[in-house]
Coordinates of C-alpha atoms in Angstrom, one line a residue:
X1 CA 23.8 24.6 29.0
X2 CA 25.0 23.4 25.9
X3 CA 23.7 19.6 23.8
X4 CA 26.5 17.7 24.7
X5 CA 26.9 18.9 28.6
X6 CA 27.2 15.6 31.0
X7 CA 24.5 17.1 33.7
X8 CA 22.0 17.4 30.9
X9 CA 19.0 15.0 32.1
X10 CA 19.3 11.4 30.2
X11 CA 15.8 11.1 29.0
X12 CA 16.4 7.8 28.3
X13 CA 19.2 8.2 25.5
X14 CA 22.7 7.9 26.0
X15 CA 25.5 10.7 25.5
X16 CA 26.6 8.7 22.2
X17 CA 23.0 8.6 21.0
X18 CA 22.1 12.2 21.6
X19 CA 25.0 13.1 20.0
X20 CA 23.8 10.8 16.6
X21 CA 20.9 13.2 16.4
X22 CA 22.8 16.1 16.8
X23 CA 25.4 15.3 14.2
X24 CA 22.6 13.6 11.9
X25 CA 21.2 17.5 12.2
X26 CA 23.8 19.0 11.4
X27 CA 24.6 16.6 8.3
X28 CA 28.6 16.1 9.9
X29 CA 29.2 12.9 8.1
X30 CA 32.6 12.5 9.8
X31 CA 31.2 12.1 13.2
X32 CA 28.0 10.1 12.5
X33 CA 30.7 7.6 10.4
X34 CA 32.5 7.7 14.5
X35 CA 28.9 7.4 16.3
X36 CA 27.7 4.6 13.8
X37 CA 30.0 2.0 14.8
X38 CA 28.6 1.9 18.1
X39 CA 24.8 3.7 18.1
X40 CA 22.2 1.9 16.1
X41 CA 20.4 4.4 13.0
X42 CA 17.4 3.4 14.7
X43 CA 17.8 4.9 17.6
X44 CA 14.5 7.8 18.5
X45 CA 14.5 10.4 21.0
X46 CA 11.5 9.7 23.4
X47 CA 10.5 13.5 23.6
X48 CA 9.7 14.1 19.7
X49 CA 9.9 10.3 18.4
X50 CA 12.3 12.1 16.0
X51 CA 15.0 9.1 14.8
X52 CA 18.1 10.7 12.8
X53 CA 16.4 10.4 9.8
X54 CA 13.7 12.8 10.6
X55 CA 16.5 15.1 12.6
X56 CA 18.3 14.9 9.6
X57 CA 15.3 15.9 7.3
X58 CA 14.2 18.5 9.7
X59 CA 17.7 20.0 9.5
X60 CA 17.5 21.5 6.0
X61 CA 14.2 23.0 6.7
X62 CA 14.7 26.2 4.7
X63 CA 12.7 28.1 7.0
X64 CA 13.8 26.1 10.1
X65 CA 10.8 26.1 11.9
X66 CA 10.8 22.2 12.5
X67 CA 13.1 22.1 15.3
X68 CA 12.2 25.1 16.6
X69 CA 9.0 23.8 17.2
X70 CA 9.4 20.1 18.0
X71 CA 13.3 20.3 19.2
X72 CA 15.9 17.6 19.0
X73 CA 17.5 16.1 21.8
X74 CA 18.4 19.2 24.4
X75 CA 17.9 22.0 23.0
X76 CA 20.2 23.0 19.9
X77 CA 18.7 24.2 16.6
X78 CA 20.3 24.1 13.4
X79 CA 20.2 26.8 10.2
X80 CA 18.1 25.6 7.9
X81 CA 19.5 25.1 4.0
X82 CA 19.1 27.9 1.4
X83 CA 17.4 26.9 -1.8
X84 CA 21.0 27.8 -3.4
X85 CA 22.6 26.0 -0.7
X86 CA 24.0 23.0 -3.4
X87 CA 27.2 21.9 -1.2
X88 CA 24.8 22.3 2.0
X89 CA 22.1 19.9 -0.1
X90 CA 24.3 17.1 -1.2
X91 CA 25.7 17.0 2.7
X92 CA 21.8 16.4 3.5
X93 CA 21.2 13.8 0.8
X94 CA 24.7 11.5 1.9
X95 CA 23.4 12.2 6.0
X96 CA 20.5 10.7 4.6
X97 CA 21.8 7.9 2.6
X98 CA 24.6 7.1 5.6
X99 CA 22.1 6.5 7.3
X100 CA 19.9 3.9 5.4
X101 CA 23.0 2.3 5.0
X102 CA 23.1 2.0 8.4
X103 CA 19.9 0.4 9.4
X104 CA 17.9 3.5 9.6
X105 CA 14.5 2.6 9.1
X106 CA 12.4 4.3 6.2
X107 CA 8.5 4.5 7.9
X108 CA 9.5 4.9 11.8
X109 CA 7.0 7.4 12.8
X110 CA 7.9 10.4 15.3
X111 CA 5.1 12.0 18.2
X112 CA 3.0 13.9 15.3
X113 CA 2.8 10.4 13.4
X114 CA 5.0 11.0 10.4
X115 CA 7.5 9.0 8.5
X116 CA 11.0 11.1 7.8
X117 CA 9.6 11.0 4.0
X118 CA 6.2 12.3 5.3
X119 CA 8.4 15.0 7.1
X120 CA 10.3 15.9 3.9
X121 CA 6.6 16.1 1.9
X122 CA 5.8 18.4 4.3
X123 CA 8.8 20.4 4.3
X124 CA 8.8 20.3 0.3
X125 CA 12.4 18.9 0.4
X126 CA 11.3 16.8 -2.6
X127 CA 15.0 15.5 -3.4
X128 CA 15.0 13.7 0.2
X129 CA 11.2 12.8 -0.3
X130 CA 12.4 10.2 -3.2
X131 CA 15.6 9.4 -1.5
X132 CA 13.1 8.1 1.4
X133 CA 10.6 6.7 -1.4
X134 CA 13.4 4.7 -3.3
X135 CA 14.3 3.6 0.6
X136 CA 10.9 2.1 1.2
X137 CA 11.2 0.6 -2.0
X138 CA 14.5 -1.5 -1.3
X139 CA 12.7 -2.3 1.8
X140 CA 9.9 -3.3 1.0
X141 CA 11.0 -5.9 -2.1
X142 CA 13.7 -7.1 0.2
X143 CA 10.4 -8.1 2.5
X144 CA 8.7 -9.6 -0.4
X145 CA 11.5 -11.7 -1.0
X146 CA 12.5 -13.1 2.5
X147 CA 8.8 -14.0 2.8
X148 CA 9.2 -16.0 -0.7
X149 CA 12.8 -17.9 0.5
X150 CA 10.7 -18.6 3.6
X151 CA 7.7 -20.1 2.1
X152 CA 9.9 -22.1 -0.4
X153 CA 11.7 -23.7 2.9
X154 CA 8.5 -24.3 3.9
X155 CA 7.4 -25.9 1.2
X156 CA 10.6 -28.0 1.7
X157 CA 10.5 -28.7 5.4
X158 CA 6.9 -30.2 5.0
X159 CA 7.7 -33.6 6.1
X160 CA 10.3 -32.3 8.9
X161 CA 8.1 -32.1 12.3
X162 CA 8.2 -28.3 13.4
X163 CA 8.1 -27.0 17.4
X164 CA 4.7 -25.4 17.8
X165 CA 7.1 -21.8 18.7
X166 CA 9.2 -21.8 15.5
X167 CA 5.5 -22.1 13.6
X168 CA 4.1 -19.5 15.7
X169 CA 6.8 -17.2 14.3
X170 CA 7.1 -17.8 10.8
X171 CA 3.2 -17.1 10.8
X172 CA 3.6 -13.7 13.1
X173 CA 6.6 -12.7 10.2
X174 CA 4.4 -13.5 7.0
X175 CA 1.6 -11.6 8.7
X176 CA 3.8 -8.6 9.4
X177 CA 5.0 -8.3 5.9
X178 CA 1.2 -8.4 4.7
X179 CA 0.2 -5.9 7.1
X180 CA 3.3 -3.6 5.8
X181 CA 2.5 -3.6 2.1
X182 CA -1.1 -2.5 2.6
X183 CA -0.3 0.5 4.4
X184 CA 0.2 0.5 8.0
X185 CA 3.7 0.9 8.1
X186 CA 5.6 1.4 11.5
X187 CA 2.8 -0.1 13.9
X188 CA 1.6 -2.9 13.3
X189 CA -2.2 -4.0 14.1
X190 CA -3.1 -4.6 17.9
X191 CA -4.6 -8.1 18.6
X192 CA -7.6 -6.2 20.3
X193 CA -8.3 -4.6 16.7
X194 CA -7.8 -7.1 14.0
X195 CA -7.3 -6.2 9.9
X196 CA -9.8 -7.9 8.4
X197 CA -8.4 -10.9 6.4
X198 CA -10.0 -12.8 3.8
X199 CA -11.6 -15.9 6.2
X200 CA -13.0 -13.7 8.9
X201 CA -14.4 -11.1 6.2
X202 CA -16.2 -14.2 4.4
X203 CA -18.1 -15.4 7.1
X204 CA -19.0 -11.9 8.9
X205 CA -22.6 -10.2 8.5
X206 CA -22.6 -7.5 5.9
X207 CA -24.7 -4.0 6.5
X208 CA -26.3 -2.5 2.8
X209 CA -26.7 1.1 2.8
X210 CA -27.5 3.2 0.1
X211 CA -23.6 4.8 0.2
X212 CA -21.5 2.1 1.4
X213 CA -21.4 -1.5 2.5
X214 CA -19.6 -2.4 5.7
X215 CA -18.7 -5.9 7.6
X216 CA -19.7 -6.4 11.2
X217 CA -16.4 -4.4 12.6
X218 CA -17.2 -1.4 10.8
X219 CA -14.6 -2.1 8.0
X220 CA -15.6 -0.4 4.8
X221 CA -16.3 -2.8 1.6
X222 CA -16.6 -0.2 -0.6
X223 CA -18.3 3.0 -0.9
X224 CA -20.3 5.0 -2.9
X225 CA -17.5 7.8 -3.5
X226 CA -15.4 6.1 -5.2
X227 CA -18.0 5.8 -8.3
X228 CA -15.8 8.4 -10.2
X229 CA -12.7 6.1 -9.8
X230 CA -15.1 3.1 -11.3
X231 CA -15.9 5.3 -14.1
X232 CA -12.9 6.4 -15.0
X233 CA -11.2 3.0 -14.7
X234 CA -14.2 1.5 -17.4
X235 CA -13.7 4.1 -19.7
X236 CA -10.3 3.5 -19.9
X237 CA -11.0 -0.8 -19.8
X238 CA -14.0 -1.0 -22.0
X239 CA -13.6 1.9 -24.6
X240 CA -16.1 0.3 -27.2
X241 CA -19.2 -2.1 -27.2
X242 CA -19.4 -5.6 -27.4
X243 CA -16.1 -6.5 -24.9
X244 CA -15.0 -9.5 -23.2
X245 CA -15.3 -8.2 -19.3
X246 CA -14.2 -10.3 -16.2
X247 CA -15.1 -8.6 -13.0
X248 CA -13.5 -10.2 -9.7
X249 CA -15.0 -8.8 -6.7
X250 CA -18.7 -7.1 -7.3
X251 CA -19.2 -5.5 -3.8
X252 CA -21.4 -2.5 -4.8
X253 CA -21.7 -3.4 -8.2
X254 CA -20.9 -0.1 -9.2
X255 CA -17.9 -0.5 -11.8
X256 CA -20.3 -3.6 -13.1
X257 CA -23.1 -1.1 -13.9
X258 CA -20.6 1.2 -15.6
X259 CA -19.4 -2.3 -17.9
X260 CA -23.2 -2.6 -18.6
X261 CA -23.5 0.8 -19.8
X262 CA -21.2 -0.5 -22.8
X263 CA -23.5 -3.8 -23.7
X264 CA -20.2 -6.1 -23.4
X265 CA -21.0 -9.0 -25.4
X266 CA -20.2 -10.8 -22.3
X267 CA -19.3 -10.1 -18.7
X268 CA -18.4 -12.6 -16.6
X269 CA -18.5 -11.6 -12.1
X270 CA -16.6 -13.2 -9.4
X271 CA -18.3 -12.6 -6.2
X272 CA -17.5 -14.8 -3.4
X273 CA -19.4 -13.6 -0.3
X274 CA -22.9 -15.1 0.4
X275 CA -24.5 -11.8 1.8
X276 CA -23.2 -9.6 -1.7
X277 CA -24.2 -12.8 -3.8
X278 CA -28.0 -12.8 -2.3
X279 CA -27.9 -9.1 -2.8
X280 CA -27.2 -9.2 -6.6
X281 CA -30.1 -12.1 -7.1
X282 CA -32.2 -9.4 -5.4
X283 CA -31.0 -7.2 -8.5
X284 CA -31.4 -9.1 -11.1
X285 CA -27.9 -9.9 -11.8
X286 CA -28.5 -13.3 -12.6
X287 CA -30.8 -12.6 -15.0
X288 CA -29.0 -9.7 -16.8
X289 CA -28.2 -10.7 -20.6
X290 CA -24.7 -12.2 -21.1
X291 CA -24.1 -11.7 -17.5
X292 CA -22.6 -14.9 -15.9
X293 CA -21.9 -15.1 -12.1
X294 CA -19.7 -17.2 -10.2
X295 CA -20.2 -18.0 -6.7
X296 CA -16.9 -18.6 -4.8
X297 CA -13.6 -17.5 -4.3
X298 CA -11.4 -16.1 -7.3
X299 CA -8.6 -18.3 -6.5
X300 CA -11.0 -21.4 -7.1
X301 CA -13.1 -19.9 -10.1
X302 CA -10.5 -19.0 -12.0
X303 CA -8.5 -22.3 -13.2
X304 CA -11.8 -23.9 -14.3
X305 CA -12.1 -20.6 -16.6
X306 CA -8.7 -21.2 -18.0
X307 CA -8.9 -25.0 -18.3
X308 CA -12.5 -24.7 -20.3
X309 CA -13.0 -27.9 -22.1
X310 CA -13.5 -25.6 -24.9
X311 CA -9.9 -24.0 -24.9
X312 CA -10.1 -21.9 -22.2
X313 CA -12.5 -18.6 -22.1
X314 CA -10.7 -15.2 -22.9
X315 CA -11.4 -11.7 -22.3
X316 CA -11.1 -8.1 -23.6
X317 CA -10.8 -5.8 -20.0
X318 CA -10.4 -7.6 -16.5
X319 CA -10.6 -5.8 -13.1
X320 CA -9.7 -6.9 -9.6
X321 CA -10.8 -5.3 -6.8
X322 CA -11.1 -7.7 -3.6
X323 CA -11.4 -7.3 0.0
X324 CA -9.2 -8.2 2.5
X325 CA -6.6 -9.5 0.8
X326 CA -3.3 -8.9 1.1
X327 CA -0.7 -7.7 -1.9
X328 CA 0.1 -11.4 -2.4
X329 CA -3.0 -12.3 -3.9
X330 CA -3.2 -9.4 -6.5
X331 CA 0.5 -10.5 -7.3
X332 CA -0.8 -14.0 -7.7
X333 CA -3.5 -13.4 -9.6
X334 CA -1.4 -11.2 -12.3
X335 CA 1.7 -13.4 -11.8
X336 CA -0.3 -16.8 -12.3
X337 CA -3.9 -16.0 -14.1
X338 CA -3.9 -12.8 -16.4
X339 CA -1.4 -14.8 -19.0
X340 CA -4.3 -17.5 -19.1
X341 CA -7.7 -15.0 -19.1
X342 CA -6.6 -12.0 -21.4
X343 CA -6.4 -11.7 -25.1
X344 CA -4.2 -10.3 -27.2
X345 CA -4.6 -6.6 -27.4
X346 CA -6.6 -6.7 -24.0
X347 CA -6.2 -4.6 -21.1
X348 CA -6.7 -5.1 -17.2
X349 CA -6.8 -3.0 -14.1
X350 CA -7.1 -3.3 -10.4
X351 CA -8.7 -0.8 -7.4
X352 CA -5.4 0.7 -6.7
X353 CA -5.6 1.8 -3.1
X354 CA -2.3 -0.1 -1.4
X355 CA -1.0 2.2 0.9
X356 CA -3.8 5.2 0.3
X357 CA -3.6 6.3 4.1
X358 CA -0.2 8.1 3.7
X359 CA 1.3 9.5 0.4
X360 CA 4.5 7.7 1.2
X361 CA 3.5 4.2 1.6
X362 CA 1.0 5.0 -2.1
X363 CA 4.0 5.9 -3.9
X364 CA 6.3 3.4 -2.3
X365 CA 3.7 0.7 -3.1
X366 CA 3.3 1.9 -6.4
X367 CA 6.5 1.7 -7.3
X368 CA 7.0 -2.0 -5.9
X369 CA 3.9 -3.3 -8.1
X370 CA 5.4 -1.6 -10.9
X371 CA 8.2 -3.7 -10.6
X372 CA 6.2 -6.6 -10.2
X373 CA 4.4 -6.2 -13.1
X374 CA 7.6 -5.8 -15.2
X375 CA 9.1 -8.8 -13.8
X376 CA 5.3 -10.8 -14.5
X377 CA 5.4 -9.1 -18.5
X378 CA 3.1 -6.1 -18.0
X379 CA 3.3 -2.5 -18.8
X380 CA 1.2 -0.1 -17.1
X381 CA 0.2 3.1 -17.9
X382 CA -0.9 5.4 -14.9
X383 CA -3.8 8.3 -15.3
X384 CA -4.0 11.0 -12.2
X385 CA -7.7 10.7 -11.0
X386 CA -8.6 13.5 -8.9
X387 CA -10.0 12.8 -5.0
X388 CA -12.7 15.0 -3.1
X389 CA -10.5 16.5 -0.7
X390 CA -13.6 16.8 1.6
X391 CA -14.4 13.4 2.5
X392 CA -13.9 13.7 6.1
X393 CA -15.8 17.0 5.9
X394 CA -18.7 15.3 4.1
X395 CA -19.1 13.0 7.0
X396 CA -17.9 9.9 4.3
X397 CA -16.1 8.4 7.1
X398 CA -18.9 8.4 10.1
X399 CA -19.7 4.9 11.3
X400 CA -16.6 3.4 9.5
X401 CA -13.7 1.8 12.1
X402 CA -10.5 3.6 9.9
X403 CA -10.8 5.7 6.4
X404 CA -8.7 4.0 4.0
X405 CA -8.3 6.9 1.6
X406 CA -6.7 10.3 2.8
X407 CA -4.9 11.6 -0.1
X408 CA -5.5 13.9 -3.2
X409 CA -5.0 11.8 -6.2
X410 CA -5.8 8.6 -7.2
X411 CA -3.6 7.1 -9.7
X412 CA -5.4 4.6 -12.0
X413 CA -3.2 1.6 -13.7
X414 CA -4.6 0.3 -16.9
X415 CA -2.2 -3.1 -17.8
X416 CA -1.0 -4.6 -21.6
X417 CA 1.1 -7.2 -22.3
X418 CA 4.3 -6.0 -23.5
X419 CA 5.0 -5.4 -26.6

């Protein structure tokens, strides 16, 4: 019985939409222009989770094993695209692009929990992998935008008198968008398993051990594997003695240590949790030569740092690396304070792990900060740091509620003023 026979079972998709993942498939422009106007791009069969972007995607597998293995809609395969196959590629890249056009969207997942771009990595179609990368992208700025237009009517509207449900919504929307840039992409978090945010995270317990500190739902602060990423990242800050340092966040104190290591001739830390704070008095953090702490939140330390009675106190290397924060804050503090707390000549860096639970959303979010950082007057220059690959194996992840690091390569941003 062939795709499009009328006694195939339903399975919950229409005739029209079973026929948008076939013809998405087999990359026939003509007919997904004809099904467009009246099936949505969105549209996922309930079998595989497959939308047309990942039927289109699995469609030039060269050795067309995904929908052999996974199926589309009833049954009928396609021939996978030669490596020679140019007319055949370009009919894949324009299926693919028809469809964004259309309101496909970039990070829907399918049943094995992949995006169509974490499809295409796997596939190693790398020429739809970016297509789907510069998708999330356009996205994902668009996102950052609304959220801005919305706050700024906000900001507006403060005197207006709101209905409790039109609140309610604006705060469910900003939350959403928060949640997307820091790497859950398609589903976002249940109410009966919270992200941490900032507030909640402040005033929970904290548990020391010797290789990681974690709050009171299991969510990891930091760990002791990342201690090559902290080295790396101070080499590159503070390549000579005697430097300038501001460090905002200490958690386990272990980039700190590696800023010690190069006698700064001062290091100023941001810390802002009481439990962390206690623990570096047991230390002797407080007493440390040229070491000043402040107690409290970044976003209240730092103005009284720029606004010094003296002219304001400068430094040589700044790192940020906070928890449970969104991406607004990191693009607040380089948008708003780096300009008033760097020198001349200085450099600054950040823990750069926005999206590091799927390689799509890392290079999607790496892309949108880069822009960001243009726009704010930074360049950044980005060094490949290589990951354990064996940090499940290794039993790093026991104890703690999700990993937030799954992928090979860690890429490190060291930031300038331009020019």
């Amino acid at each position: 019985m062939e795709a499009d026979d009328p006694q195939k079972p339903d399975l919950g998709l229409g005739a029209d939409a079973r026929s948008l993942l076939l013809a998405a498939s087999w990359h026939d422009l003509k007919l997904l222009e004809e099904l467009l106007r009246t099936v949505p791009a969105s549209i996922q069969d309930p079998e595989t989770g497959f939308t047309p972007l990942h039927a289109a995607i699995a469609g030039a597998d060269p050795a067309n094993t995904v929908l052999q293995a996974d199926g589309l809609p009833h049954g009928r395969t396609v021939n996978g695209l030669g490596e020679n196959d140019a007319d055949g590629r370009e009919a894949v890249v324009e299926t693919v692009k028809l469809l964004l056009l259309n309101g496909a969207i970039w990070n829907d997942l399918n049943k094995d929990d992949e995006t169509p771009g974490c499809l295409a990595l796997r596939l190693g179609l790398m020429d739809l992998y970016n297509v789907m990368v510069d998708a999330g992208v356009r996205a994902e700025i668009l996102l950052n935008r609304l959220d801005e237009y919305e706050q700024i009517e906000d900001q507006e509207c403060d005197d207006v008198p709101k209905e409790d449900s039109a609140e309610a919504t604006n705060e469910v929307a900003r939350a959403h968008d928060e949640d997307t840039i820091n790497g859950t992409p398609s589903i976002p978090p249940s109410s009966l398993d919270p992200q941490p945010n900032q507030p909640t995270y402040l005033s929970s317990s904290l548990s020391f051990h010797p290789d990681r500190i974690l709050d009171s739902s299991a969510n990891s602060v930091m760990m002791s594997w990342e201690a090559d990423l902290m080295s790396r990242t101070a080499s590159l800050l503070v390549p000579s003695r005697g430097l300038r340092i501001l460090n905002i966040g200490h958690g386990m104190g272990i980039i700190d240590d590696f800023f010690q290591s190069n006698q700064p001739s001062t290091h100023h830390i941001v810390e802002a949790h009481p439990s962390i704070l206690a623990h570096m008095r047991e230390q002797g953090w407080y007493e440390k030569p040229n070491v000043v702490v402040h107690e409290g939140r970044w976003q209240d330390i730092l103005p009284s740092l720029i606004e010094n009675e003296d002219g304001g106190v400068l430094f040589d290397a700044i790192f940020f690396d906070t928890f449970a924060e969104p991406y607004s804050a990191l693009r607040k503090f380089f948008e708003d304070f780096v300009i008033g707390l760097l020198d001349d000549g200085g450099r600054w860096g950040y823990f750069n792990g926005l999206g590091a639970d799927r390689q799509i959303c890392y290079d999607v979010y790496g892309k949108v900060v880069e822009l960001n950082l243009f726009e704010a007057g930074f360049d950044v220059e980005w060094t490949g740091v290589e990951v354990p690959v064996d940090l499940e194996e290794r039993g790093e992840w026991e104890g703690v509620k999700r990993p937030y690091w799954k992928l090979k390569e860690y890429r490190l941003p060291i930031c300038r003023f331009m020019g």
